[in-house]
Amino acid sequence: MNKTTLLALAISSTFSLNAFSAETSRFSGEIFLLGGFSSTNSNLSTENNARLNNLNGSGETQDEFIAVPLGNLAYDLGQQRNQRIYLGTSRDDLAVGDLAFELGYQYDFANGTQIDIAFLPTVLSGEVWANPYDTDNARSETDVDGYAYRVKLNQIMGSGFSLDLAVGKNEIDNEQIEYRSLHRDADVYFAKASYAFQIGQRSALVPAFSYTQNDAIGAAASYDRYETELTYYMVHNAHSLALTAGFGKTEYDAVNPIFDKTRKDDHYKLFVAYEYANVMGWENWNFVSLSGLNTTSSNIDFYESDEYVVTAGLSYKF
């Protein structure tokens, strides 16, 4: 997971209790500008470790300062304004844990259910090493092209239960891994269920469970991932606080021919997010501060990684 994905998870912890701005205008949206510090230690990260000396340990730590602008725009439809179209990096994208441009449509039913249909043209895109296992030459980057379609059912029948389903595809532009069983072009299937338990009027507890199937060309690159997380939300006057903890397991389908083992990973994540509304008396301007930690342990040392990010900045709602 790269630092923008980690950042997206942390931001979703802060803002997932909010809804689109309820102004008289049919247009609404948000702009975020965050800056901070990130640290990554991973052999698979293309931000460092272009030269790999051996396959027996984890990558070198890369520290850097970051600036991340985000935004979304929505337009309400119908006389009752119970429909809308939207684009940008929405909160729904962030809640899934991906930072991607999205085009979507939402419809609010009278029974409390909201259906959300979206196309994410870049959600699985990015950059990877063409051959992450090359120890003879400096590794070169290659693009990953990917997209996804998603259907979400939020607050089904007015309850706290929500369901998120997605299907996607990613393709490596220049796959240079010698073993076909490690080739990474894949169809990806995702499902997530969550339930919000209200605790009083100003707090909630939201457990969630998700399943991801990565059906790659190579059996050793194909996996099933199971994740569970628990988020506590609290809002008091202008203050909002979110605490999120998660654990996941990834099980691969076949023996990795390089390491002669079937890969198994454990994932741990922890986020603390804080928001102060109308900072310094500025209407609709909010101070945001967050931090996140993501750790992967594996039965193969090469795949172990650690990542953390600390940011602060402002958001503006309109």
Short mmCIF file of C-alpha atoms in Angstrom, two decimals:
data_model
loop_
_atom_site.label_atom_id
_atom_site.label_comp_id
_atom_site.label_asym_id
_atom_site.label_seq_id
_atom_site.Cartn_x
_atom_site.Cartn_y
_atom_site.Cartn_z
CA MET A 1 0.00 0.00 0.00
CA ASN A 2 1.43 3.38 -0.99
CA LYS A 3 1.31 6.51 1.12
CA THR A 4 -1.67 8.01 -0.73
CA THR A 5 -3.74 4.93 0.05
CA LEU A 6 -2.72 5.15 3.70
CA LEU A 7 -3.62 8.83 3.69
CA ALA A 8 -7.00 8.06 2.14
CA LEU A 9 -7.82 5.58 4.88
CA ALA A 10 -6.99 8.11 7.53
CA ILE A 11 -9.04 10.87 5.90
CA SER A 12 -12.05 8.57 5.58
CA SER A 13 -11.92 8.04 9.35
CA THR A 14 -12.38 11.78 9.87
CA PHE A 15 -15.10 12.59 7.39
CA SER A 16 -17.30 9.53 6.89
CA LEU A 17 -19.86 10.84 9.40
CA ASN A 18 -20.45 13.92 7.29
CA ALA A 19 -22.84 14.22 4.33
CA PHE A 20 -22.87 16.49 1.32
CA SER A 21 -23.43 20.13 2.27
CA ALA A 22 -27.12 20.96 2.59
CA GLU A 23 -27.08 24.45 1.06
CA THR A 24 -29.81 26.03 -1.08
CA SER A 25 -27.63 25.67 -4.17
CA ARG A 26 -27.85 22.37 -5.98
CA PHE A 27 -24.06 22.32 -6.16
CA SER A 28 -22.02 21.16 -3.18
CA GLY A 29 -18.51 19.95 -2.61
CA GLU A 30 -15.29 20.06 -0.63
CA ILE A 31 -11.67 20.96 -1.13
CA PHE A 32 -8.89 19.52 1.05
CA LEU A 33 -5.29 20.67 1.18
CA LEU A 34 -3.08 18.66 3.48
CA GLY A 35 0.65 18.65 4.08
CA GLY A 36 2.80 16.47 6.25
CA PHE A 37 5.40 13.77 6.56
CA SER A 38 5.45 10.13 5.47
CA SER A 39 7.82 7.22 5.96
CA THR A 40 7.81 4.03 3.87
CA ASN A 41 9.79 0.83 4.23
CA SER A 42 8.91 -1.63 1.45
CA ASN A 43 10.77 -3.52 -1.27
CA LEU A 44 7.75 -3.02 -3.55
CA SER A 45 7.56 0.77 -3.20
CA THR A 46 8.75 2.59 -6.33
CA GLU A 47 9.64 5.65 -4.25
CA ASN A 48 12.95 4.13 -3.15
CA ASN A 49 15.14 1.03 -3.43
CA ALA A 50 15.63 1.08 -7.21
CA ARG A 51 18.79 -0.94 -6.65
CA LEU A 52 18.10 -4.24 -4.87
CA ASN A 53 21.12 -6.10 -3.52
CA ASN A 54 19.37 -9.22 -2.26
CA LEU A 55 15.95 -10.77 -1.65
CA ASN A 56 16.48 -11.66 1.99
CA GLY A 57 15.34 -8.52 3.82
CA SER A 58 12.98 -5.58 3.85
CA GLY A 59 13.52 -2.37 1.89
CA GLU A 60 15.29 0.80 2.95
CA THR A 61 13.23 3.47 4.70
CA GLN A 62 12.22 6.46 2.59
CA ASP A 63 11.16 9.65 4.41
CA GLU A 64 9.58 12.63 2.64
CA PHE A 65 7.37 15.66 3.04
CA ILE A 66 4.09 15.48 1.16
CA ALA A 67 1.31 17.80 -0.04
CA VAL A 68 -2.01 16.23 -1.02
CA PRO A 69 -4.88 18.22 -2.56
CA LEU A 70 -8.29 16.50 -2.73
CA GLY A 71 -11.74 17.54 -3.83
CA ASN A 72 -15.22 16.55 -4.94
CA LEU A 73 -18.26 18.18 -6.54
CA ALA A 74 -21.92 17.08 -6.51
CA TYR A 75 -25.10 18.32 -8.19
CA ASP A 76 -28.59 17.52 -6.83
CA LEU A 77 -31.32 16.35 -9.23
CA GLY A 78 -35.13 16.25 -9.03
CA GLN A 79 -37.62 18.43 -7.18
CA GLN A 80 -37.02 16.53 -3.94
CA ARG A 81 -33.24 16.63 -4.45
CA ASN A 82 -33.06 12.94 -3.60
CA GLN A 83 -30.74 12.22 -6.54
CA ARG A 84 -27.32 13.52 -7.39
CA ILE A 85 -24.40 13.09 -9.72
CA TYR A 86 -20.87 13.62 -8.49
CA LEU A 87 -17.24 13.52 -9.52
CA GLY A 88 -13.83 13.78 -7.91
CA THR A 89 -12.17 12.10 -4.96
CA SER A 90 -15.31 11.58 -2.92
CA ARG A 91 -15.60 10.47 0.69
CA ASP A 92 -16.95 7.17 -0.61
CA ASP A 93 -13.66 6.54 -2.42
CA LEU A 94 -11.76 7.39 0.73
CA ALA A 95 -13.91 5.04 2.82
CA VAL A 96 -12.91 2.13 0.62
CA GLY A 97 -9.27 3.07 1.14
CA ASP A 98 -8.41 4.20 -2.37
CA LEU A 99 -7.53 7.63 -3.68
CA ALA A 100 -9.02 7.80 -7.17
CA PHE A 101 -11.11 9.95 -9.46
CA GLU A 102 -14.74 8.82 -9.49
CA LEU A 103 -17.91 9.46 -11.51
CA GLY A 104 -21.12 8.44 -9.78
CA TYR A 105 -24.86 8.65 -9.28
CA GLN A 106 -26.81 8.42 -6.01
CA TYR A 107 -30.51 7.92 -5.33
CA ASP A 108 -32.13 8.26 -1.90
CA PHE A 109 -35.18 6.03 -1.41
CA ALA A 110 -38.03 6.98 0.91
CA ASN A 111 -37.29 3.97 3.15
CA GLY A 112 -33.84 5.37 4.00
CA THR A 113 -31.78 3.27 1.58
CA GLN A 114 -29.29 5.07 -0.65
CA ILE A 115 -27.97 3.39 -3.80
CA ASP A 116 -24.66 4.61 -5.17
CA ILE A 117 -23.39 3.51 -8.61
CA ALA A 118 -19.92 4.64 -9.66
CA PHE A 119 -17.15 4.21 -12.19
CA LEU A 120 -13.58 4.58 -10.91
CA PRO A 121 -11.31 4.97 -13.97
CA THR A 122 -8.00 5.09 -12.08
CA VAL A 123 -8.64 3.27 -8.78
CA LEU A 124 -6.25 0.39 -9.56
CA SER A 125 -3.75 2.45 -11.54
CA GLY A 126 -0.28 3.49 -10.45
CA GLU A 127 3.34 2.44 -10.83
CA VAL A 128 5.15 -0.77 -9.89
CA TRP A 129 8.53 -2.29 -10.57
CA ALA A 130 8.59 -4.06 -13.92
CA ASN A 131 10.56 -6.81 -12.16
CA PRO A 132 10.62 -6.29 -8.38
CA TYR A 133 12.97 -9.27 -7.92
CA ASP A 134 15.84 -8.06 -10.16
CA THR A 135 19.10 -8.00 -8.16
CA ASP A 136 21.42 -7.68 -11.17
CA ASN A 137 20.26 -4.31 -12.50
CA ALA A 138 18.62 -1.15 -11.28
CA ARG A 139 14.91 -1.82 -11.31
CA SER A 140 12.72 0.13 -13.73
CA GLU A 141 9.17 1.36 -13.19
CA THR A 142 6.16 0.48 -15.30
CA ASP A 143 2.58 1.70 -15.26
CA VAL A 144 -0.43 -0.18 -13.97
CA ASP A 145 -3.66 0.61 -15.81
CA GLY A 146 -6.81 -0.19 -13.88
CA TYR A 147 -10.44 0.67 -13.34
CA ALA A 148 -13.40 -0.48 -11.26
CA TYR A 149 -17.20 -0.44 -11.16
CA ARG A 150 -18.93 -0.22 -7.82
CA VAL A 151 -22.44 -0.47 -6.35
CA LYS A 152 -23.11 0.58 -2.76
CA LEU A 153 -26.22 0.26 -0.64
CA ASN A 154 -26.01 2.69 2.29
CA GLN A 155 -28.21 2.58 5.43
CA ILE A 156 -30.35 -0.20 4.03
CA MET A 157 -34.04 0.23 4.99
CA GLY A 158 -33.00 3.06 7.31
CA SER A 159 -30.79 0.78 9.38
CA GLY A 160 -27.10 1.12 10.15
CA PHE A 161 -26.22 -1.66 7.69
CA SER A 162 -24.33 -0.82 4.48
CA LEU A 163 -22.97 -2.99 1.68
CA ASP A 164 -20.23 -2.15 -0.82
CA LEU A 165 -19.57 -4.29 -3.92
CA ALA A 166 -16.98 -3.67 -6.64
CA VAL A 167 -15.32 -5.37 -9.58
CA GLY A 168 -12.17 -4.13 -11.29
CA LYS A 169 -9.27 -4.96 -13.57
CA ASN A 170 -5.60 -4.03 -13.61
CA GLU A 171 -2.95 -4.60 -16.26
CA ILE A 172 0.84 -4.24 -16.04
CA ASP A 173 2.19 -2.36 -19.07
CA ASN A 174 5.61 -4.01 -19.11
CA GLU A 175 5.63 -7.22 -17.10
CA GLN A 176 9.25 -8.41 -16.81
CA ILE A 177 8.96 -11.08 -14.10
CA GLU A 178 10.53 -14.30 -15.37
CA TYR A 179 8.03 -16.67 -13.77
CA ARG A 180 4.55 -16.61 -15.31
CA SER A 181 3.07 -17.78 -12.01
CA LEU A 182 3.99 -14.34 -10.59
CA HIS A 183 2.46 -12.27 -13.41
CA ARG A 184 0.16 -9.61 -11.97
CA ASP A 185 -2.57 -8.77 -14.52
CA ALA A 186 -5.75 -9.47 -12.58
CA ASP A 187 -9.49 -9.25 -12.18
CA VAL A 188 -10.34 -7.92 -8.72
CA TYR A 189 -13.54 -8.52 -6.75
CA PHE A 190 -14.38 -6.67 -3.54
CA ALA A 191 -17.18 -6.85 -0.97
CA LYS A 192 -17.55 -4.97 2.30
CA ALA A 193 -20.29 -4.99 4.93
CA SER A 194 -20.53 -2.57 7.84
CA TYR A 195 -22.98 -1.67 10.58
CA ALA A 196 -23.15 1.60 12.52
CA PHE A 197 -24.15 1.31 16.18
CA GLN A 198 -25.23 4.67 17.56
CA ILE A 199 -23.87 5.37 21.06
CA GLY A 200 -25.82 8.26 22.43
CA GLN A 201 -26.37 11.29 20.19
CA ARG A 202 -22.76 12.19 19.48
CA SER A 203 -20.84 8.96 18.96
CA ALA A 204 -20.98 5.73 17.00
CA LEU A 205 -19.17 2.41 16.76
CA VAL A 206 -18.81 0.91 13.27
CA PRO A 207 -17.46 -2.62 12.78
CA ALA A 208 -16.78 -3.69 9.18
CA PHE A 209 -15.67 -6.82 7.35
CA SER A 210 -14.34 -6.97 3.78
CA TYR A 211 -13.24 -9.62 1.33
CA THR A 212 -11.02 -9.11 -1.72
CA GLN A 213 -10.27 -11.69 -4.40
CA ASN A 214 -7.36 -10.92 -6.72
CA ASP A 215 -7.64 -13.33 -9.64
CA ALA A 216 -4.30 -12.82 -11.41
CA ILE A 217 -2.77 -14.50 -14.43
CA GLY A 218 -0.20 -16.05 -12.12
CA ALA A 219 -1.45 -18.39 -9.39
CA ALA A 220 1.32 -17.21 -7.04
CA ALA A 221 0.10 -13.61 -7.52
CA SER A 222 -3.55 -14.54 -6.89
CA TYR A 223 -4.92 -14.20 -3.39
CA ASP A 224 -7.88 -13.95 -1.04
CA ARG A 225 -7.82 -11.15 1.54
CA TYR A 226 -10.01 -10.94 4.63
CA GLU A 227 -10.07 -7.73 6.67
CA THR A 228 -11.93 -6.51 9.71
CA GLU A 229 -11.88 -3.05 11.25
CA LEU A 230 -13.52 -1.15 14.06
CA THR A 231 -14.03 2.61 14.07
CA TYR A 232 -15.17 4.82 16.94
CA TYR A 233 -16.56 8.25 16.05
CA MET A 234 -17.17 11.12 18.44
CA VAL A 235 -18.50 14.61 17.72
CA HIS A 236 -18.65 17.34 20.37
CA ASN A 237 -19.41 20.92 19.41
CA ALA A 238 -16.79 21.88 16.80
CA HIS A 239 -14.60 18.85 17.53
CA SER A 240 -14.68 15.54 15.63
CA LEU A 241 -12.51 12.56 16.51
CA ALA A 242 -12.20 9.16 14.86
CA LEU A 243 -10.19 6.15 16.03
CA THR A 244 -9.81 3.20 13.65
CA ALA A 245 -8.06 -0.13 14.15
CA GLY A 246 -7.93 -2.94 11.61
CA PHE A 247 -6.51 -6.39 10.99
CA GLY A 248 -6.37 -8.47 7.82
CA LYS A 249 -4.99 -11.71 6.40
CA THR A 250 -3.96 -12.41 2.81
CA GLU A 251 -3.55 -15.98 1.56
CA TYR A 252 -1.98 -16.65 -1.84
CA ASP A 253 -3.05 -19.49 -4.10
CA ALA A 254 0.25 -21.15 -5.03
CA VAL A 255 3.92 -21.55 -4.14
CA ASN A 256 6.07 -18.55 -4.95
CA PRO A 257 8.80 -20.00 -7.28
CA ILE A 258 11.44 -17.48 -6.13
CA PHE A 259 11.10 -18.15 -2.39
CA ASP A 260 9.73 -21.71 -2.57
CA LYS A 261 6.90 -20.80 -0.17
CA THR A 262 3.23 -20.00 -0.44
CA ARG A 263 2.98 -16.39 0.69
CA LYS A 264 0.83 -15.44 3.70
CA ASP A 265 0.56 -11.87 5.02
CA ASP A 266 -0.93 -10.25 8.12
CA HIS A 267 -1.95 -6.58 7.95
CA TYR A 268 -2.34 -4.12 10.82
CA LYS A 269 -3.57 -0.54 10.64
CA LEU A 270 -4.25 2.19 13.16
CA PHE A 271 -5.56 5.71 12.54
CA VAL A 272 -6.26 8.74 14.69
CA ALA A 273 -8.05 11.65 13.01
CA TYR A 274 -9.21 15.03 14.31
CA GLU A 275 -11.22 17.88 12.82
CA TYR A 276 -12.04 21.34 14.19
CA ALA A 277 -14.91 23.03 12.36
CA ASN A 278 -14.96 26.73 11.43
CA VAL A 279 -11.40 27.24 12.55
CA MET A 280 -10.57 30.77 13.73
CA GLY A 281 -14.20 31.72 13.10
CA TRP A 282 -13.90 31.13 9.34
CA GLU A 283 -17.22 29.68 8.21
CA ASN A 284 -16.93 26.35 6.38
CA TRP A 285 -13.14 26.25 6.89
CA ASN A 286 -11.99 23.32 9.03
CA PHE A 287 -8.66 22.38 10.55
CA VAL A 288 -7.73 18.73 9.96
CA SER A 289 -4.99 16.67 11.62
CA LEU A 290 -4.47 12.95 11.23
CA SER A 291 -1.94 10.16 11.55
CA GLY A 292 -1.89 6.60 10.30
CA LEU A 293 0.19 3.46 10.61
CA ASN A 294 0.08 0.47 8.28
CA THR A 295 2.20 -2.65 8.82
CA THR A 296 2.45 -5.89 6.86
CA SER A 297 4.17 -8.97 8.27
CA SER A 298 4.76 -11.95 6.02
CA ASN A 299 6.15 -15.46 6.12
CA ILE A 300 8.50 -14.18 3.38
CA ASP A 301 10.71 -11.34 4.65
CA PHE A 302 10.88 -9.67 1.23
CA TYR A 303 7.21 -8.65 1.46
CA GLU A 304 7.26 -7.13 4.94
CA SER A 305 6.61 -3.39 5.08
CA ASP A 306 5.91 -0.47 7.41
CA GLU A 307 4.38 2.86 6.59
CA TYR A 308 3.19 5.86 8.55
CA VAL A 309 1.95 9.32 7.70
CA VAL A 310 1.25 12.46 9.74
CA THR A 311 -0.58 15.39 8.14
CA ALA A 312 -2.36 18.63 8.95
CA GLY A 313 -4.21 21.14 6.83
CA LEU A 314 -7.49 22.80 5.95
CA SER A 315 -10.72 21.77 4.26
CA TYR A 316 -13.39 24.00 2.78
CA LYS A 317 -17.04 23.00 2.25
CA PHE A 318 -19.35 24.76 -0.16
#
